[in-house]
XYZ file of C-alpha atoms in Angstrom:
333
model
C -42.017 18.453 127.620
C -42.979 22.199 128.480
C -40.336 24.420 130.024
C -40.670 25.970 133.301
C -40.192 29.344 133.808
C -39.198 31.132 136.888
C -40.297 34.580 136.351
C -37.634 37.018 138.828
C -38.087 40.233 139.279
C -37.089 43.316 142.099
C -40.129 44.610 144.062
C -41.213 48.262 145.049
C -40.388 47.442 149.206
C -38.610 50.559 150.893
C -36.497 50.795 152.448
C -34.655 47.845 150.822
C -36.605 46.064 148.266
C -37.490 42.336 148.010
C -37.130 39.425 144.541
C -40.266 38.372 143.910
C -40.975 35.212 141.599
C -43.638 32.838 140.101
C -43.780 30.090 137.449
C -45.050 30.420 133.822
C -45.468 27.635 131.625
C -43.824 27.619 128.114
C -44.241 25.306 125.186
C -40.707 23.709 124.117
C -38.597 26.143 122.211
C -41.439 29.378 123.362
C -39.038 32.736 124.070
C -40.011 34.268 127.271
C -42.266 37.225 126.517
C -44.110 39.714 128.276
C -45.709 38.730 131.539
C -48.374 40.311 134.376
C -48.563 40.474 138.281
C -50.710 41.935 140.671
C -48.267 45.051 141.906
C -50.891 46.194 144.757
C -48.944 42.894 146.079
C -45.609 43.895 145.920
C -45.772 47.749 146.750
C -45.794 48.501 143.587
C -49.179 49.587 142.236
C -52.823 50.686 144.113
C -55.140 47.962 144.225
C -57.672 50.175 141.289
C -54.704 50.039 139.047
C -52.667 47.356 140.383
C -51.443 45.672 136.910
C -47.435 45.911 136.383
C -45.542 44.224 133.605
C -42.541 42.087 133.411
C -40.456 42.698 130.471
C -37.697 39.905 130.582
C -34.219 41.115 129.992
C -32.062 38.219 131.310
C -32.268 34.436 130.843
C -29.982 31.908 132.191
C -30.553 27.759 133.144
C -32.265 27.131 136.031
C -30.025 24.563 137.634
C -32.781 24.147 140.742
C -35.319 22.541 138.251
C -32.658 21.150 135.575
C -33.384 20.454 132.418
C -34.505 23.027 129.810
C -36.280 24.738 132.811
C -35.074 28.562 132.995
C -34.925 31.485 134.677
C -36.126 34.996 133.485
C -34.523 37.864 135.114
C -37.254 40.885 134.616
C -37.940 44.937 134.942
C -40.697 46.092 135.886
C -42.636 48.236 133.547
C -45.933 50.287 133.607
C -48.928 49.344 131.123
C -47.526 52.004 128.431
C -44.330 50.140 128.189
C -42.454 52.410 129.903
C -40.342 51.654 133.315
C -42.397 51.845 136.927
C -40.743 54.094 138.875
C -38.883 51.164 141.206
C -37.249 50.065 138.372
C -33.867 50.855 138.914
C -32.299 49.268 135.708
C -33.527 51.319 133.178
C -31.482 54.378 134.349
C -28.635 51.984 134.749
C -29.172 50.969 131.016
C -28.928 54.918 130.085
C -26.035 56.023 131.765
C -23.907 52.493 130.498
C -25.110 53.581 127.326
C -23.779 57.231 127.593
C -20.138 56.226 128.992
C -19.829 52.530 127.157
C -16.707 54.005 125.422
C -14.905 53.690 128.712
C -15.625 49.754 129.072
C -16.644 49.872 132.588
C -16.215 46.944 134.354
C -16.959 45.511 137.848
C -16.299 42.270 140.729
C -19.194 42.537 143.305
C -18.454 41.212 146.602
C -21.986 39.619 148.182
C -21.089 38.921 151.789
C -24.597 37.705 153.464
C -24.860 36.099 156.941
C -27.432 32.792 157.640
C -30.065 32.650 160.346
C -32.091 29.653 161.542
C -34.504 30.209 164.683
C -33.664 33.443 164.755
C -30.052 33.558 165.717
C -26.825 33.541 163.270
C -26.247 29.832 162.479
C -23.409 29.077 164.807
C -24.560 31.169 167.190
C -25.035 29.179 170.708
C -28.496 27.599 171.081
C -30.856 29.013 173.623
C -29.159 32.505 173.345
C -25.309 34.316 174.363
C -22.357 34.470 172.012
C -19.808 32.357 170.346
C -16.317 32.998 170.521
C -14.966 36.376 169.289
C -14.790 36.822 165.544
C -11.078 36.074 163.792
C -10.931 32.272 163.661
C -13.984 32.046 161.539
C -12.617 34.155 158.370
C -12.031 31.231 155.842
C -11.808 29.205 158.770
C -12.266 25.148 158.713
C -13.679 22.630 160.920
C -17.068 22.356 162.676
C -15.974 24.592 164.820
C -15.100 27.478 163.010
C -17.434 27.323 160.106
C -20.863 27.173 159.528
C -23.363 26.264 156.373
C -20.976 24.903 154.355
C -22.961 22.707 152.821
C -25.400 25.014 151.770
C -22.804 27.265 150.290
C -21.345 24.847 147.839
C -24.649 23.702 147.075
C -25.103 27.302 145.973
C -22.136 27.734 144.638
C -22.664 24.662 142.512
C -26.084 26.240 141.105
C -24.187 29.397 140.430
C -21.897 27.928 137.542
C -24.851 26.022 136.293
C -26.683 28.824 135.686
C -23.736 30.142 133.618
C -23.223 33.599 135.925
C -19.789 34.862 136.279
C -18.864 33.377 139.634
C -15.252 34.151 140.925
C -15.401 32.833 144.332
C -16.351 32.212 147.980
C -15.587 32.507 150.956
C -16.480 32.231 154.848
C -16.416 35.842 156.636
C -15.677 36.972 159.902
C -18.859 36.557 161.955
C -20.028 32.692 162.266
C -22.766 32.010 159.826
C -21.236 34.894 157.574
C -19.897 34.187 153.556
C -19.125 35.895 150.976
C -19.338 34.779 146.695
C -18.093 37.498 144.560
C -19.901 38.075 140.945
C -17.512 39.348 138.006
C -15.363 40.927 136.340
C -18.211 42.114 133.679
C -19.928 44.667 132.619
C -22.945 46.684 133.673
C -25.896 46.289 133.459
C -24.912 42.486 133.025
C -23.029 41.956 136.852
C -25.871 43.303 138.338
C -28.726 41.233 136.666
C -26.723 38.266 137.459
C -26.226 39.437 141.192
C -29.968 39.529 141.759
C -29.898 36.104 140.466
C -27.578 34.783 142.303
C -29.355 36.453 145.283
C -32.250 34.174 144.623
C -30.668 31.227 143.998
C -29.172 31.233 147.506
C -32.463 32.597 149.354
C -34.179 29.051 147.145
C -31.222 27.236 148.363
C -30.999 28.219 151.836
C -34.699 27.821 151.752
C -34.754 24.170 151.261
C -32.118 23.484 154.253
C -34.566 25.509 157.077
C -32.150 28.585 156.925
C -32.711 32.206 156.245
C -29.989 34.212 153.903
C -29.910 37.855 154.976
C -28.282 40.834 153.321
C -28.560 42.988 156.533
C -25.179 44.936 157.282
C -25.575 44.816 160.720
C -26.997 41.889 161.329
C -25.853 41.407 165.017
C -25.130 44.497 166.929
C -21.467 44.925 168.987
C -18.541 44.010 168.811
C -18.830 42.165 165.044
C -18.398 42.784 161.567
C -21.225 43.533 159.177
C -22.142 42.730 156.042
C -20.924 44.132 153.161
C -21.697 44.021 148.898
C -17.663 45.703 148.066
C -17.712 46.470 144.607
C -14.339 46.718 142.328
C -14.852 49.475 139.580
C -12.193 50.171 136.722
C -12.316 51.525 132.949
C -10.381 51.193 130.237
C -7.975 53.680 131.270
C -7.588 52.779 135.107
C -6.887 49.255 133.776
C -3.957 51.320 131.563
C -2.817 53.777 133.798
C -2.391 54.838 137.498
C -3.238 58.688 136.914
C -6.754 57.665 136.126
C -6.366 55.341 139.107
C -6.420 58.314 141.333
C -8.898 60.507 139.481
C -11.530 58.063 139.722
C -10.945 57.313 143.422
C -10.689 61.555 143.708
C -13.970 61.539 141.764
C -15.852 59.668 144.331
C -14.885 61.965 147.035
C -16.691 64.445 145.496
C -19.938 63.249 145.575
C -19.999 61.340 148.970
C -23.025 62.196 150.090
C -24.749 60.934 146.813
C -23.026 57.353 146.947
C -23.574 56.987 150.591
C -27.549 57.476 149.890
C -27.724 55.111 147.579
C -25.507 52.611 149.045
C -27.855 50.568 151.143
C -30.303 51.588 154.034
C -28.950 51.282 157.600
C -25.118 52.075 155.649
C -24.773 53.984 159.422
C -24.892 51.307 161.452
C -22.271 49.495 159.467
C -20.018 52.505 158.340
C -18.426 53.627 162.202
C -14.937 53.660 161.300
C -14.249 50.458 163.139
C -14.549 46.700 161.934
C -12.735 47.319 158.415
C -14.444 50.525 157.479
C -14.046 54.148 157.454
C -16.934 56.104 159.311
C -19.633 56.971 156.823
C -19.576 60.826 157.500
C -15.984 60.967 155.656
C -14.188 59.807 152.965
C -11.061 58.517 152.467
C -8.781 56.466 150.251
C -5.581 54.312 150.680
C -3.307 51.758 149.043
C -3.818 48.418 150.625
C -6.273 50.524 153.706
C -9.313 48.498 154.381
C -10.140 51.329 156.758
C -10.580 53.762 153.789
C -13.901 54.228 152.280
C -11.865 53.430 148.843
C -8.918 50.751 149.149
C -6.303 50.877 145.928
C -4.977 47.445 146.129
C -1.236 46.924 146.528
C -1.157 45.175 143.199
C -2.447 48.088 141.340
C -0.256 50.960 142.933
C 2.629 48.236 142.263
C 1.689 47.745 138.512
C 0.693 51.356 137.785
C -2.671 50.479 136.871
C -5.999 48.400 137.605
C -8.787 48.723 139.789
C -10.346 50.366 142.702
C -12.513 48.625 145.110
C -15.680 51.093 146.551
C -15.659 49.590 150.209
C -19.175 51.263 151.457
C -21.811 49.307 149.594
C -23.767 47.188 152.147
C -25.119 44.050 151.675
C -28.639 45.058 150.812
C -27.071 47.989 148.333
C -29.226 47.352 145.347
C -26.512 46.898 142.587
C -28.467 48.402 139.448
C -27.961 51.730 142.099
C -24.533 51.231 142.697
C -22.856 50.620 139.244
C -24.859 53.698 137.961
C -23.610 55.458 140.337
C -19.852 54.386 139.899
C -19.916 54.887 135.904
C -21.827 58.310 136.254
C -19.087 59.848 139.186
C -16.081 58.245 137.647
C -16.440 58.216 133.729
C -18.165 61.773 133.965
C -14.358 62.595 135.445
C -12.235 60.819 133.298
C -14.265 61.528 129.639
């Protein structure tokens, strides 16, 4: 039987850029190789020199098609073999590279809110509001929660596919969840982010419903959407001195961070709904109103993790890892 092959791979749109996939047949036991697309297409390349090329650098089941069918996880590279300048992994690669003495480590927290019709499922046909968020956070019943179905059916997929799933959960807005993606290394939990990413835009796709990663997906009085990402090294898991150096670290280069954490990161970071205005930065034991939150657990051990909570949804996560090991282990080497 020949083995389908869903060839993923991130796109050049800006400000937030889009998966992109398409099929390639392979004979049974044929390794992935090398593969073409038309990047004039995907705002990647000018139509008189539109070829790009996907060099696969992650494969994993694809538990859509079953079987021995796969998916290839790709980056994008120019003709010469060398990355296109959207390719945001490569860079990751290098600075992992540089630091992996410090055995970075990270849990990515994907919230992402369905649509159908365009309105946030569980938001009242024909247009106004539901009731005001609170009930719905892990919430149960018809009532209260919305897309369920759809989210197990991802989750489901998920551990097929062999990624490091930790969990899931419904969020505060109706419509809104949240799967998390670690602990594990870089560039590893963010390859298997973007694949989980598609997996639930294929999933939701089936059921008539839209997955979106935008953090502010309805304006007012609710919550957006979030992608909080838990950072530690060897020696914040050790001790709590490096604890605070990393989360001093990051204070340092704010700026940076917040520009590569995800466009429209103003609209979500005002200082209200869990997070601490975007223009400052702050950190706290237990605060999810800092822009850095040291969990109770950790400044109760001595030691742990730190949990970056500015990322939005749409953050691309090859950007924000690199950016985590390059401010941090930079500080504690």
């Amino acid at each position: 039987m020949a083995v389908k092959a869903e060839y993923l791979w991130v796109d050049g749109t800006q400000p937030t850029a889009k998966l992109r996939s398409k099929t390639k047949i392979l004979a049974p036991g044929e390794k992935p190789g090398i593969w073409g697309f038309d990047g004039s297409s995907t705002n990647q390349a000018p139509g008189d020199k539109s070829d790009c090329v996907l060099q696969p650098v992650f494969v994993c089941p694809d538990p859509i098609r079953g079987g021995d069918n796969i998916l290839v996880l790709c980056e994008v590279e120019l003709i010469d073999g060398t990355p296109h300048p959207t390719n945001t992994r490569a860079p990751l690669r290098a600075v992992a590279e540089k630091y992996a003495d410090q055995e970075a480590i990270f849990g990515i927290e994907q919230e992402y809110t369905f649509f159908k019709d365009g309105r946030p499922l569980g938001f009242p046909v024909g247009g106004g509001y539901p009731a005001p968020q609170g009930g719905y956070y892990c919430g149960v019943g018809a009532d209260e929660v919305f897309g369920r179905e759809i989210v197990e059916e991802h989750m489901d997929a998920v551990l097929a596919a062999g990624l490091h799933l930790s969990g899931i959960n419904a969020e505060v807005m109706p419509g809104q969840w949240e799967f998390q993606i670690g602990p594990v290394g870089a560039p590893l939990v963010a390859d298997e982010l973007w694949v989980a990413r598609w997996l639930l835009y294929r999933i939701a796709e089936k059921h008539g419903v839209s997955a979106t990663l935008d953090p502010k997906p309805v304006k007012g009085d609710w919550n957006g959407a979030g992608a909080h990402t838990n950072f530690s090294t060897k020696a914040m898991r050790e001790g709590y001195d490096a604890i605070i150096a990393g989360a001093e670290a990051l204070g340092k280069k704010r700026q940076e961070h917040v520009d590569g954490y995800g466009a429209g990161i103003d609209q979500r970071l005002t200082g209200l709904h869990e997070t601490a205005p975007w223009t400052e930065y702050s950190y706290g034991v237990s605060d999810r109103g800092a822009s850095v939150r040291i969990p109770w657990q950790v400044a109760k051990d001595g030691k742990g993790y730190i949990e970056d909570r500015r990322p939005n949804a749409n953050v691309d996560p090859y950007v924000v890892t690199r950016l985590l090991i390059d401010t941090i282990c930079s500080e504690l080497a």
